Amino acid sequence: MLAEKYIGKITEELESRRQALTAMSRTIWENPELGHQEFKASKLLTDMLSENGFTVERNLLGMETAFSAVKKSGKPGPVIAYVAEYDALPKIGHACGHNLFCCSAVGGAITLSKIQEELGGEVRVIGAPAEEGTVPNYGTKAVMVNEGIFSDVDCVFTAHGEGETVIERNLVAATTVKLHFHGYGVHAGGDPVLGKNALTAGMLCMSNMNAIRQQNRPCDVISGIVTDGGLVSNTIPDSCGLEFSLRSDTSPHLDRVVQNLRNCAEAACLVTGCTYDWEVVPNPMKDTKSNHQMGLVLAQYLDSIGESYTQTDSRNFAWDVGDITYACPTLGSYFKMGPSDIACHTEPFCKAAGSQQGFDGMMLAAKGLTVVACEYLLNEDFRKAAWKEFEETRK
């Protein structure tokens, strides 16, 4: 690994910033903000970047809490981007650990910028709000990809929290679909023959989806809820709302699941005489697959410092980083930041995100990803291998 001679410098630089990064992470943890409302977090992150020589563009793509921070070396070389996310969850705060790994991104980028003064290239931090699917217009990394934010980027690094370190985690494609069935309400004991029961249409739609589960792939995940089932039991419901979370291992496979749901809705309407409205969320998430060549370099670094890890696994989570993995070689790794049995989106996970173990995970992510970024700057063969894999598997 050519970056080996820079590991000491990377470690020293990041350790000199441990106190400042920890304080910033703790402040973000103590002040959780929902997606598109992360004003304090965004300001803290961009202020630190600006103080370290980055040119900051706030209100990126018209999103108030999104940003881009750039530092150029003045020498030719790759464009390397770190991606930060910093939104919290309703009620339970930073139970996804975003307060930790947005600071990893900032600390890593500042450290890499010191090396780039010698080696060339450009480092960026892209601040992407609203990762969590709890607010309208979530999944902003997909928007950024579509708007060309990563079109001239050579590689991307980002991190997430977990009870273990996983270098390459394969995640699924996902979307949310909202349906609203419209019927005709009449008194249930008077002239029910005149009614068109929207609730029945909704229940048939759900039953239809259950009936075709045998034709689903093992990777297909369908989870539905009733959001509106009528007002009173003595009147045939003229309205029924459903919401489905749909997942599959790839975007083409997810398209098939979405079409199946539409067929089930239309069949339900054919039987009941109802009609329906259909809404798919604006930013469906593509499947996430980290670049294996980049993951192998991170494994070398973790081996050298005696850190345990899993090289690769697969989960049914979805992450809008997936869209970036279709734009350029990307390493989105999970780093241990709490006990091995913690589960994301729980109170224990939130507690871990504000603990010393969490802050140590934050620093490990910053060091590990920056070592890989340094190797990318130094090693032309490595760059070619990463892009060869990307072009063969993601384009």
CSV table of C-alpha atoms in Angstrom, one decimal:
chain,number,residue,atom,x,y,z
A,1,MET,CA,0.0,0.0,0.0
A,2,LEU,CA,1.6,3.2,-1.2
A,3,ALA,CA,-0.3,5.3,1.4
A,4,GLU,CA,1.5,3.5,4.2
A,5,LYS,CA,4.1,6.3,4.5
A,6,TYR,CA,1.3,8.8,5.1
A,7,ILE,CA,-0.6,6.9,7.7
A,8,GLY,CA,1.4,8.5,10.6
A,9,LYS,CA,0.7,11.9,9.2
A,10,ILE,CA,-3.0,11.2,8.7
A,11,THR,CA,-3.3,9.8,12.3
A,12,GLU,CA,-1.4,12.7,13.8
A,13,GLU,CA,-3.5,15.3,11.9
A,14,LEU,CA,-6.8,13.7,12.9
A,15,GLU,CA,-5.8,13.1,16.5
A,16,SER,CA,-4.9,16.8,16.8
A,17,ARG,CA,-8.5,17.5,15.8
A,18,ARG,CA,-10.1,14.8,18.0
A,19,GLN,CA,-11.3,17.2,20.7
A,20,ALA,CA,-12.8,19.7,18.2
A,21,LEU,CA,-14.5,16.9,16.2
A,22,THR,CA,-15.9,15.3,19.3
A,23,ALA,CA,-17.2,18.6,20.6
A,24,MET,CA,-18.9,19.3,17.3
A,25,SER,CA,-20.4,15.8,17.1
A,26,ARG,CA,-21.7,16.0,20.7
A,27,THR,CA,-23.3,19.4,20.0
A,28,ILE,CA,-25.1,18.0,17.0
A,29,TRP,CA,-26.1,14.9,19.1
A,30,GLU,CA,-27.5,17.2,21.8
A,31,ASN,CA,-29.4,19.3,19.3
A,32,PRO,CA,-31.1,16.8,16.9
A,33,GLU,CA,-32.8,18.2,13.8
A,34,LEU,CA,-35.1,16.6,11.3
A,35,GLY,CA,-34.4,16.5,7.6
A,36,HIS,CA,-34.2,19.9,5.8
A,37,GLN,CA,-34.2,21.5,9.3
A,38,GLU,CA,-30.5,20.8,10.2
A,39,PHE,CA,-29.6,24.4,10.4
A,40,LYS,CA,-27.3,24.1,13.5
A,41,ALA,CA,-25.5,21.0,12.2
A,42,SER,CA,-25.0,22.5,8.7
A,43,LYS,CA,-23.6,25.7,10.2
A,44,LEU,CA,-21.2,23.9,12.5
A,45,LEU,CA,-19.9,21.7,9.7
A,46,THR,CA,-19.5,24.5,7.1
A,47,ASP,CA,-17.9,26.8,9.7
A,48,MET,CA,-15.2,24.3,10.4
A,49,LEU,CA,-14.6,23.7,6.7
A,50,SER,CA,-14.4,27.4,6.0
A,51,GLU,CA,-12.0,27.9,8.9
A,52,ASN,CA,-9.7,25.3,7.3
A,53,GLY,CA,-9.5,26.9,3.8
A,54,PHE,CA,-12.5,25.3,2.1
A,55,THR,CA,-14.7,27.4,-0.2
A,56,VAL,CA,-18.3,26.8,0.9
A,57,GLU,CA,-21.5,27.0,-1.1
A,58,ARG,CA,-24.5,26.9,1.1
A,59,ASN,CA,-28.1,26.4,0.0
A,60,LEU,CA,-26.9,23.8,-2.5
A,61,LEU,CA,-29.6,23.1,-5.2
A,62,GLY,CA,-32.0,25.3,-3.3
A,63,MET,CA,-31.9,23.1,-0.2
A,64,GLU,CA,-31.3,25.4,2.7
A,65,THR,CA,-29.2,22.9,4.8
A,66,ALA,CA,-27.3,21.3,1.9
A,67,PHE,CA,-23.8,22.5,1.1
A,68,SER,CA,-20.7,21.9,-1.0
A,69,ALA,CA,-17.2,22.7,0.3
A,70,VAL,CA,-14.2,22.6,-2.0
A,71,LYS,CA,-10.5,22.9,-1.5
A,72,LYS,CA,-8.2,22.8,-4.5
A,73,SER,CA,-4.5,22.0,-4.3
A,74,GLY,CA,-3.5,24.0,-7.4
A,75,LYS,CA,-2.1,20.8,-8.9
A,76,PRO,CA,-3.7,18.4,-11.3
A,77,GLY,CA,-5.1,15.2,-9.7
A,78,PRO,CA,-8.3,13.3,-8.8
A,79,VAL,CA,-11.4,15.0,-7.3
A,80,ILE,CA,-12.2,13.2,-4.1
A,81,ALA,CA,-15.5,13.8,-2.2
A,82,TYR,CA,-16.6,13.0,1.3
A,83,VAL,CA,-20.4,12.8,1.8
A,84,ALA,CA,-21.9,14.0,5.1
A,85,GLU,CA,-25.5,13.4,6.4
A,86,TYR,CA,-26.6,15.0,9.7
A,87,ASP,CA,-30.4,14.7,10.1
A,88,ALA,CA,-32.0,13.0,13.1
A,89,LEU,CA,-35.1,11.0,13.8
A,90,PRO,CA,-38.4,12.1,15.4
A,91,LYS,CA,-38.5,11.7,19.2
A,92,ILE,CA,-35.4,9.5,19.5
A,93,GLY,CA,-32.9,11.9,18.0
A,94,HIS,CA,-29.6,10.7,16.5
A,95,ALA,CA,-30.5,7.0,16.7
A,96,CYS,CA,-28.8,6.5,13.3
A,97,GLY,CA,-25.4,8.1,14.3
A,98,HIS,CA,-25.4,10.8,11.7
A,99,ASN,CA,-23.9,13.2,14.3
A,100,LEU,CA,-20.7,11.0,14.3
A,101,PHE,CA,-20.1,10.4,10.6
A,102,CYS,CA,-20.8,13.9,9.3
A,103,CYS,CA,-17.9,14.8,11.5
A,104,SER,CA,-15.8,11.9,10.1
A,105,ALA,CA,-16.4,13.4,6.7
A,106,VAL,CA,-15.3,16.9,7.7
A,107,GLY,CA,-12.3,15.7,9.7
A,108,GLY,CA,-11.2,13.3,6.9
A,109,ALA,CA,-11.5,16.0,4.2
A,110,ILE,CA,-9.5,18.6,6.2
A,111,THR,CA,-6.8,16.0,6.8
A,112,LEU,CA,-6.7,14.9,3.1
A,113,SER,CA,-6.5,18.5,2.0
A,114,LYS,CA,-3.2,18.8,3.8
A,115,ILE,CA,-1.8,15.8,1.9
A,116,GLN,CA,-3.3,17.1,-1.4
A,117,GLU,CA,-1.1,20.3,-1.0
A,118,GLU,CA,1.8,17.9,-1.7
A,119,LEU,CA,0.1,15.3,-4.0
A,120,GLY,CA,-2.4,17.4,-6.0
A,121,GLY,CA,-6.1,17.0,-6.8
A,122,GLU,CA,-9.2,18.4,-5.1
A,123,VAL,CA,-11.1,17.5,-2.0
A,124,ARG,CA,-14.8,18.2,-1.5
A,125,VAL,CA,-17.4,17.7,1.2
A,126,ILE,CA,-21.0,17.3,0.0
A,127,GLY,CA,-23.5,17.9,2.8
A,128,ALA,CA,-26.7,16.0,2.0
A,129,PRO,CA,-29.7,16.6,4.3
A,130,ALA,CA,-32.8,14.4,4.9
A,131,GLU,CA,-31.4,10.9,4.6
A,132,GLU,CA,-34.1,9.5,6.8
A,133,GLY,CA,-37.4,8.7,5.2
A,134,THR,CA,-39.4,10.6,7.9
A,135,VAL,CA,-39.9,13.9,6.1
A,136,PRO,CA,-41.1,14.9,2.6
A,137,ASN,CA,-38.4,15.1,-0.1
A,138,TYR,CA,-36.0,12.8,1.7
A,139,GLY,CA,-33.2,11.0,-0.1
A,140,THR,CA,-31.4,14.1,-1.4
A,141,LYS,CA,-28.3,12.3,-2.6
A,142,ALA,CA,-30.4,10.9,-5.4
A,143,VAL,CA,-31.4,14.5,-6.3
A,144,MET,CA,-27.7,15.5,-6.2
A,145,VAL,CA,-26.7,12.7,-8.5
A,146,ASN,CA,-29.5,13.6,-11.0
A,147,GLU,CA,-28.4,17.3,-10.9
A,148,GLY,CA,-24.8,16.4,-11.7
A,149,ILE,CA,-23.1,17.1,-8.4
A,150,PHE,CA,-21.0,14.0,-8.7
A,151,SER,CA,-20.4,14.1,-12.5
A,152,ASP,CA,-16.8,15.2,-12.2
A,153,VAL,CA,-15.9,13.4,-9.0
A,154,ASP,CA,-13.4,10.5,-9.2
A,155,CYS,CA,-14.4,8.7,-6.0
A,156,VAL,CA,-16.6,9.1,-3.0
A,157,PHE,CA,-16.3,8.2,0.7
A,158,THR,CA,-18.9,8.1,3.4
A,159,ALA,CA,-19.6,6.2,6.6
A,160,HIS,CA,-22.4,4.9,8.8
A,161,GLY,CA,-22.6,3.4,12.3
A,162,GLU,CA,-23.1,-0.2,13.4
A,163,GLY,CA,-22.3,-2.6,16.2
A,164,GLU,CA,-19.5,-4.0,14.1
A,165,THR,CA,-17.3,-2.7,11.3
A,166,VAL,CA,-18.5,-3.8,7.9
A,167,ILE,CA,-16.4,-2.6,5.0
A,168,GLU,CA,-18.7,-3.4,2.1
A,169,ARG,CA,-22.5,-3.7,2.8
A,170,ASN,CA,-24.8,-4.5,-0.1
A,171,LEU,CA,-28.1,-2.7,0.5
A,172,VAL,CA,-31.4,-2.8,-1.5
A,173,ALA,CA,-33.3,-0.5,-3.7
A,174,ALA,CA,-36.4,1.0,-2.1
A,175,THR,CA,-39.3,3.3,-2.6
A,176,THR,CA,-42.5,4.3,-1.0
A,177,VAL,CA,-45.9,4.2,-2.8
A,178,LYS,CA,-49.1,5.9,-1.5
A,179,LEU,CA,-52.5,4.9,-2.8
A,180,HIS,CA,-55.9,6.5,-2.2
A,181,PHE,CA,-59.0,4.6,-3.2
A,182,HIS,CA,-62.2,6.6,-3.9
A,183,GLY,CA,-65.6,5.0,-3.6
A,184,TYR,CA,-69.2,6.1,-2.9
A,185,GLY,CA,-70.5,6.3,0.6
A,186,VAL,CA,-74.1,5.4,1.6
A,187,HIS,CA,-75.8,4.2,4.8
A,188,ALA,CA,-74.6,0.7,5.4
A,189,GLY,CA,-78.1,-0.5,6.4
A,190,GLY,CA,-80.1,1.6,4.0
A,191,ASP,CA,-79.1,1.2,0.3
A,192,PRO,CA,-75.7,-0.5,0.5
A,193,VAL,CA,-76.1,-1.8,-3.0
A,194,LEU,CA,-75.6,1.7,-4.2
A,195,GLY,CA,-72.3,2.1,-2.4
A,196,LYS,CA,-68.8,1.6,-3.6
A,197,ASN,CA,-66.6,0.5,-0.7
A,198,ALA,CA,-63.2,2.1,-0.8
A,199,LEU,CA,-62.0,0.2,2.3
A,200,THR,CA,-62.9,-3.0,0.6
A,201,ALA,CA,-60.8,-1.9,-2.4
A,202,GLY,CA,-57.9,-1.2,-0.1
A,203,MET,CA,-58.2,-4.5,1.6
A,204,LEU,CA,-58.4,-6.3,-1.7
A,205,CYS,CA,-55.3,-4.5,-2.9
A,206,MET,CA,-53.4,-5.8,0.2
A,207,SER,CA,-54.9,-9.3,-0.2
A,208,ASN,CA,-53.8,-9.3,-3.8
A,209,MET,CA,-50.3,-8.4,-2.9
A,210,ASN,CA,-50.3,-11.2,-0.3
A,211,ALA,CA,-51.7,-13.6,-2.8
A,212,ILE,CA,-48.8,-13.2,-5.2
A,213,ARG,CA,-46.0,-13.4,-2.6
A,214,GLN,CA,-45.1,-16.8,-4.0
A,215,GLN,CA,-44.1,-15.0,-7.2
A,216,ASN,CA,-41.9,-12.6,-5.4
A,217,ARG,CA,-38.1,-13.0,-5.2
A,218,PRO,CA,-36.6,-13.7,-1.8
A,219,CYS,CA,-35.1,-10.2,-1.9
A,220,ASP,CA,-38.5,-8.5,-2.3
A,221,VAL,CA,-39.8,-6.8,0.8
A,222,ILE,CA,-43.4,-5.5,0.9
A,223,SER,CA,-44.7,-3.7,4.0
A,224,GLY,CA,-48.1,-1.9,3.9
A,225,ILE,CA,-50.2,0.1,6.3
A,226,VAL,CA,-53.7,1.7,6.2
A,227,THR,CA,-53.6,5.4,6.6
A,228,ASP,CA,-57.3,6.1,6.1
A,229,GLY,CA,-60.1,3.5,6.5
A,230,GLY,CA,-63.3,5.6,6.7
A,231,LEU,CA,-64.9,7.6,9.5
A,232,VAL,CA,-67.9,5.6,10.9
A,233,SER,CA,-68.9,2.0,10.8
A,234,ASN,CA,-72.5,2.6,9.8
A,235,THR,CA,-71.5,4.2,6.5
A,236,ILE,CA,-69.8,2.5,3.6
A,237,PRO,CA,-66.3,4.2,3.4
A,238,ASP,CA,-65.9,6.4,0.4
A,239,SER,CA,-62.2,6.8,1.1
A,240,CYS,CA,-59.2,4.5,1.9
A,241,GLY,CA,-55.5,5.3,2.1
A,242,LEU,CA,-52.7,2.8,1.9
A,243,GLU,CA,-48.9,3.3,2.1
A,244,PHE,CA,-46.4,0.7,1.0
A,245,SER,CA,-42.7,0.4,1.6
A,246,LEU,CA,-41.2,-1.6,-1.2
A,247,ARG,CA,-37.7,-3.0,-1.5
A,248,SER,CA,-35.8,-5.3,-3.8
A,249,ASP,CA,-32.1,-6.1,-4.5
A,250,THR,CA,-31.9,-4.0,-7.6
A,251,SER,CA,-33.8,-1.1,-9.1
A,252,PRO,CA,-35.1,-3.2,-12.1
A,253,HIS,CA,-36.4,-5.8,-9.7
A,254,LEU,CA,-38.0,-3.0,-7.6
A,255,ASP,CA,-39.7,-1.7,-10.7
A,256,ARG,CA,-41.3,-5.2,-11.1
A,257,VAL,CA,-42.6,-5.0,-7.5
A,258,VAL,CA,-44.1,-1.6,-8.1
A,259,GLN,CA,-45.8,-2.8,-11.2
A,260,ASN,CA,-47.3,-5.7,-9.3
A,261,LEU,CA,-48.7,-3.3,-6.7
A,262,ARG,CA,-50.3,-1.2,-9.5
A,263,ASN,CA,-51.9,-4.4,-11.0
A,264,CYS,CA,-53.2,-5.3,-7.5
A,265,ALA,CA,-54.8,-1.8,-7.1
A,266,GLU,CA,-56.4,-1.9,-10.5
A,267,ALA,CA,-57.8,-5.4,-9.9
A,268,ALA,CA,-59.3,-4.2,-6.6
A,269,CYS,CA,-60.9,-1.3,-8.4
A,270,LEU,CA,-62.3,-3.6,-11.1
A,271,VAL,CA,-64.1,-5.7,-8.5
A,272,THR,CA,-65.4,-2.8,-6.3
A,273,GLY,CA,-66.1,-0.1,-8.9
A,274,CYS,CA,-63.8,2.3,-7.1
A,275,THR,CA,-61.0,4.4,-8.5
A,276,TYR,CA,-57.6,5.2,-7.1
A,277,ASP,CA,-54.8,7.8,-7.0
A,278,TRP,CA,-51.2,6.7,-7.1
A,279,GLU,CA,-48.1,8.5,-5.8
A,280,VAL,CA,-44.5,7.3,-5.8
A,281,VAL,CA,-42.0,9.2,-3.7
A,282,PRO,CA,-39.8,11.6,-5.8
A,283,ASN,CA,-36.5,10.0,-4.9
A,284,PRO,CA,-36.6,6.1,-5.0
A,285,MET,CA,-33.2,4.8,-3.7
A,286,LYS,CA,-31.1,2.6,-5.9
A,287,ASP,CA,-29.3,-0.4,-4.5
A,288,THR,CA,-26.0,0.3,-2.7
A,289,LYS,CA,-22.8,-1.7,-3.5
A,290,SER,CA,-19.5,-0.4,-2.3
A,291,ASN,CA,-16.4,-0.6,-4.6
A,292,HIS,CA,-14.6,-3.8,-3.7
A,293,GLN,CA,-11.2,-2.5,-4.8
A,294,MET,CA,-11.5,0.4,-2.4
A,295,GLY,CA,-12.8,-1.9,0.3
A,296,LEU,CA,-9.7,-4.1,0.0
A,297,VAL,CA,-7.5,-1.1,0.8
A,298,LEU,CA,-9.5,-0.3,3.8
A,299,ALA,CA,-9.2,-3.9,5.0
A,300,GLN,CA,-5.4,-3.6,4.7
A,301,TYR,CA,-5.4,-0.5,6.9
A,302,LEU,CA,-7.7,-2.1,9.5
A,303,ASP,CA,-5.5,-5.2,9.5
A,304,SER,CA,-2.4,-3.0,10.1
A,305,ILE,CA,-3.9,-1.5,13.3
A,306,GLY,CA,-5.5,-4.7,14.5
A,307,GLU,CA,-9.1,-3.7,14.1
A,308,SER,CA,-11.6,-6.5,13.5
A,309,TYR,CA,-14.1,-6.3,10.6
A,310,THR,CA,-16.4,-8.1,8.2
A,311,GLN,CA,-15.4,-7.6,4.6
A,312,THR,CA,-18.9,-7.8,3.1
A,313,ASP,CA,-22.5,-8.6,4.0
A,314,SER,CA,-26.0,-7.8,2.7
A,315,ARG,CA,-28.9,-6.3,4.5
A,316,ASN,CA,-32.4,-5.1,3.5
A,317,PHE,CA,-31.7,-1.5,4.6
A,318,ALA,CA,-31.8,1.2,1.9
A,319,TRP,CA,-29.5,4.2,1.7
A,320,ASP,CA,-29.6,7.0,-0.8
A,321,VAL,CA,-25.8,6.5,-1.1
A,322,GLY,CA,-26.9,3.8,-3.6
A,323,ASP,CA,-27.4,6.5,-6.3
A,324,ILE,CA,-23.9,7.7,-5.8
A,325,THR,CA,-22.5,4.2,-6.3
A,326,TYR,CA,-24.0,4.4,-9.8
A,327,ALA,CA,-22.2,7.7,-10.4
A,328,CYS,CA,-18.6,6.9,-9.5
A,329,PRO,CA,-16.6,4.4,-7.4
A,330,THR,CA,-17.8,4.8,-3.8
A,331,LEU,CA,-16.9,3.3,-0.5
A,332,GLY,CA,-19.7,3.5,2.1
A,333,SER,CA,-18.5,1.5,5.1
A,334,TYR,CA,-20.1,0.8,8.5
A,335,PHE,CA,-17.9,1.4,11.6
A,336,LYS,CA,-18.3,0.0,15.0
A,337,MET,CA,-19.6,2.7,17.3
A,338,GLY,CA,-21.4,0.8,20.1
A,339,PRO,CA,-22.1,-2.7,21.5
A,340,SER,CA,-22.4,-5.5,19.0
A,341,ASP,CA,-26.1,-6.0,19.8
A,342,ILE,CA,-27.3,-2.4,19.1
A,343,ALA,CA,-30.0,-1.9,16.5
A,344,CYS,CA,-30.4,1.2,14.4
A,345,HIS,CA,-33.3,3.6,15.1
A,346,THR,CA,-33.5,2.6,18.8
A,347,GLU,CA,-32.8,4.5,22.0
A,348,PRO,CA,-29.6,2.4,22.8
A,349,PHE,CA,-28.3,3.3,19.4
A,350,CYS,CA,-28.9,7.0,20.1
A,351,LYS,CA,-27.1,6.6,23.4
A,352,ALA,CA,-24.1,5.0,21.7
A,353,ALA,CA,-24.0,7.8,19.2
A,354,GLY,CA,-23.2,10.2,22.1
A,355,SER,CA,-20.8,7.9,23.9
A,356,GLN,CA,-17.0,7.6,23.9
A,357,GLN,CA,-17.2,4.4,21.9
A,358,GLY,CA,-19.2,6.3,19.4
A,359,PHE,CA,-16.6,9.1,19.1
A,360,ASP,CA,-13.9,6.5,18.8
A,361,GLY,CA,-15.9,5.0,15.9
A,362,MET,CA,-16.1,8.4,14.3
A,363,MET,CA,-12.3,8.8,14.5
A,364,LEU,CA,-11.7,5.3,13.1
A,365,ALA,CA,-14.0,6.1,10.1
A,366,ALA,CA,-12.1,9.4,9.4
A,367,LYS,CA,-8.7,7.7,9.5
A,368,GLY,CA,-9.7,4.6,7.5
A,369,LEU,CA,-11.5,6.3,4.7
A,370,THR,CA,-8.7,9.0,4.5
A,371,VAL,CA,-6.0,6.3,4.1
A,372,VAL,CA,-8.0,4.8,1.2
A,373,ALA,CA,-8.4,8.3,-0.3
A,374,CYS,CA,-4.7,8.9,0.1
A,375,GLU,CA,-4.0,5.6,-1.7
A,376,TYR,CA,-6.3,6.7,-4.5
A,377,LEU,CA,-4.2,9.9,-4.9
A,378,LEU,CA,-0.9,8.0,-5.0
A,379,ASN,CA,-1.7,4.7,-6.9
A,380,GLU,CA,-2.6,5.0,-10.5
A,381,ASP,CA,-3.1,1.2,-10.8
A,382,PHE,CA,-5.5,1.3,-7.9
A,383,ARG,CA,-7.5,4.1,-9.5
A,384,LYS,CA,-7.7,2.1,-12.8
A,385,ALA,CA,-8.8,-1.0,-10.9
A,386,ALA,CA,-11.5,0.8,-9.0
A,387,TRP,CA,-12.9,2.4,-12.2
A,388,LYS,CA,-12.7,-0.9,-14.1
A,389,GLU,CA,-14.8,-2.6,-11.4
A,390,PHE,CA,-17.2,0.4,-11.4
A,391,GLU,CA,-17.7,0.3,-15.2
A,392,GLU,CA,-18.2,-3.4,-15.3
A,393,THR,CA,-20.7,-3.6,-12.4
A,394,ARG,CA,-22.5,-0.2,-12.0
A,395,LYS,CA,-22.8,1.5,-15.4
